[in-house]
Amino acid sequence: MGQPTVATGVKQVDGVRLHYLRAGAGPLLVLLHGWPQTSDCWRPVLADLAADYTVVAPDLRGYGLSDKPTTGYDKRRMAADIAGLVEALGFERAMVVGHDRGARVGHRWALDRPDQVERLAVLDIVPTREMFRRLDASLASAYWHWLFHMQPDLPERLVGRDIRGYLEYFFERWTYNRHGLTADAVDGYVRAFSRPGALRASLDDYRALEEDTALDDIDAAEGRRLAMPLLALWGSAGLPARLPTLEIWRDYGDDVTGAEIPECGHFIPEEQPEALLAHLRPFLAGEASR
């Protein structure tokens, strides 16, 4: 068999045009990227997964080739975007894999619409609420970019003068297998974040923290948890490796498994695609974890 064809498409959801990659046939699998990336981060695993699933990898609101409105970057709105995209493509349910910011969107999607999310895998994060509850000097030094990105206007002024230099700092510092992020991939991300409105939009994603944590606190107070199977994966050199990540997620879900991926930093799909697939395939197939 040849490689599945990767098509591109655009759907308008509640006034926002969302660009996506699509490949394969079968049950729907949605892949949600993080910062500072686009749907292209999934290309190392997309063809393999498309052998058994209809794989849809959208650019989130504000990222890549999707629209970059000036509002709507709270995770409830961003999750509603993806829910609407799924419906526009003719599907009722999806399995979801989210990395970084995309995992935060996936977490909110699964809380708000549990009937739509069959399974959820989250890559290299702990819940937003939990991260800030545990913030100390060590975590603050690791997650300093959150605090910087949340500031109004200043990041655009400073980062906008050297977008490549800023992004390459993270691609250098947050990777273990640096060959996984090819020069072509980095060039693509730099182009994406140099598009009009893209830098501002991605920072607004972080600036939605107050709205996001308020919703998370309400869910926690009301005892709302994730009932669907949840897989948490993180890189051995990633920031969540500093935390008891699996135990944290078990406070938020009823059926949680997880693992650390050795010799891997933050960008799991590109640094360790085969290891990621080795964890994802049995999870998506509903096989019991070993």
CSV table of N, CA and C in Angstrom, one decimal, residues 4 9 58 65 81 92 105 110 131-132 138 144 189 212 214 216 219 251 255 257-260 266 271:
chain,number,residue,atom,x,y,z
A,4,PRO,N,-1.0,7.2,2.5
A,4,PRO,CA,-2.3,7.9,2.4
A,4,PRO,C,-2.1,9.3,1.9
A,9,GLY,N,-8.0,21.3,3.7
A,9,GLY,CA,-9.4,21.9,3.6
A,9,GLY,C,-9.6,23.1,4.5
A,58,PRO,N,-6.4,20.1,12.6
A,58,PRO,CA,-6.6,21.5,12.3
A,58,PRO,C,-5.6,22.5,12.8
A,65,LEU,N,-2.8,28.6,9.1
A,65,LEU,CA,-3.7,29.2,8.0
A,65,LEU,C,-5.1,29.4,8.4
A,81,ASP,N,-14.8,25.7,18.6
A,81,ASP,CA,-14.4,25.7,17.2
A,81,ASP,C,-14.2,24.3,16.7
A,92,GLU,N,-19.9,12.7,14.4
A,92,GLU,CA,-20.6,12.9,15.7
A,92,GLU,C,-19.6,12.8,16.9
A,105,VAL,N,-6.9,22.7,24.9
A,105,VAL,CA,-8.2,22.7,24.2
A,105,VAL,C,-8.9,21.4,24.3
A,110,ALA,N,-13.3,18.0,26.2
A,110,ALA,CA,-13.8,16.7,26.8
A,110,ALA,C,-14.6,17.0,28.1
A,131,MET,N,-1.1,23.5,37.2
A,131,MET,CA,0.2,24.1,37.0
A,131,MET,C,0.4,25.4,37.9
A,132,PHE,N,-0.6,26.2,37.9
A,132,PHE,CA,-0.5,27.4,38.6
A,132,PHE,C,-0.8,27.2,40.1
A,138,SER,N,11.0,27.0,41.0
A,138,SER,CA,11.5,26.1,40.0
A,138,SER,C,10.5,26.1,38.8
A,144,TRP,N,8.4,30.5,32.5
A,144,TRP,CA,8.5,32.0,32.5
A,144,TRP,C,7.8,32.5,31.3
A,189,TYR,N,7.4,27.0,10.6
A,189,TYR,CA,6.8,27.6,11.8
A,189,TYR,C,7.1,29.1,11.9
A,212,ASP,N,-9.8,30.8,31.5
A,212,ASP,CA,-9.6,29.4,31.5
A,212,ASP,C,-9.5,28.8,33.0
A,214,ALA,N,-10.8,30.1,35.7
A,214,ALA,CA,-12.1,30.3,36.3
A,214,ALA,C,-13.0,29.1,36.0
A,216,ASP,N,-12.0,26.1,35.0
A,216,ASP,CA,-11.4,24.9,35.7
A,216,ASP,C,-11.8,24.9,37.1
A,219,ASP,N,-15.4,23.6,37.5
A,219,ASP,CA,-15.4,22.2,37.3
A,219,ASP,C,-14.9,21.4,38.5
A,251,ASP,N,-6.1,12.9,39.3
A,251,ASP,CA,-7.0,13.8,40.1
A,251,ASP,C,-8.1,14.4,39.2
A,255,ASP,N,-10.2,7.3,34.4
A,255,ASP,CA,-9.5,6.1,33.7
A,255,ASP,C,-8.3,6.6,33.1
A,257,THR,N,-4.2,6.5,32.2
A,257,THR,CA,-2.9,5.8,32.1
A,257,THR,C,-1.9,6.8,31.6
A,258,GLY,N,-0.6,6.4,31.6
A,258,GLY,CA,0.4,7.4,31.1
A,258,GLY,C,1.8,6.8,31.2
A,259,ALA,N,2.7,7.6,30.6
A,259,ALA,CA,4.1,7.1,30.6
A,259,ALA,C,5.0,8.3,30.2
A,260,GLU,N,6.2,8.2,30.6
A,260,GLU,CA,7.3,9.1,30.2
A,260,GLU,C,8.0,8.5,29.0
A,266,HIS,N,10.0,18.4,24.6
A,266,HIS,CA,8.6,18.8,24.6
A,266,HIS,C,7.9,18.4,23.3
A,271,GLU,N,10.1,14.6,17.8
A,271,GLU,CA,11.3,14.0,18.4
A,271,GLU,C,11.3,12.5,18.5
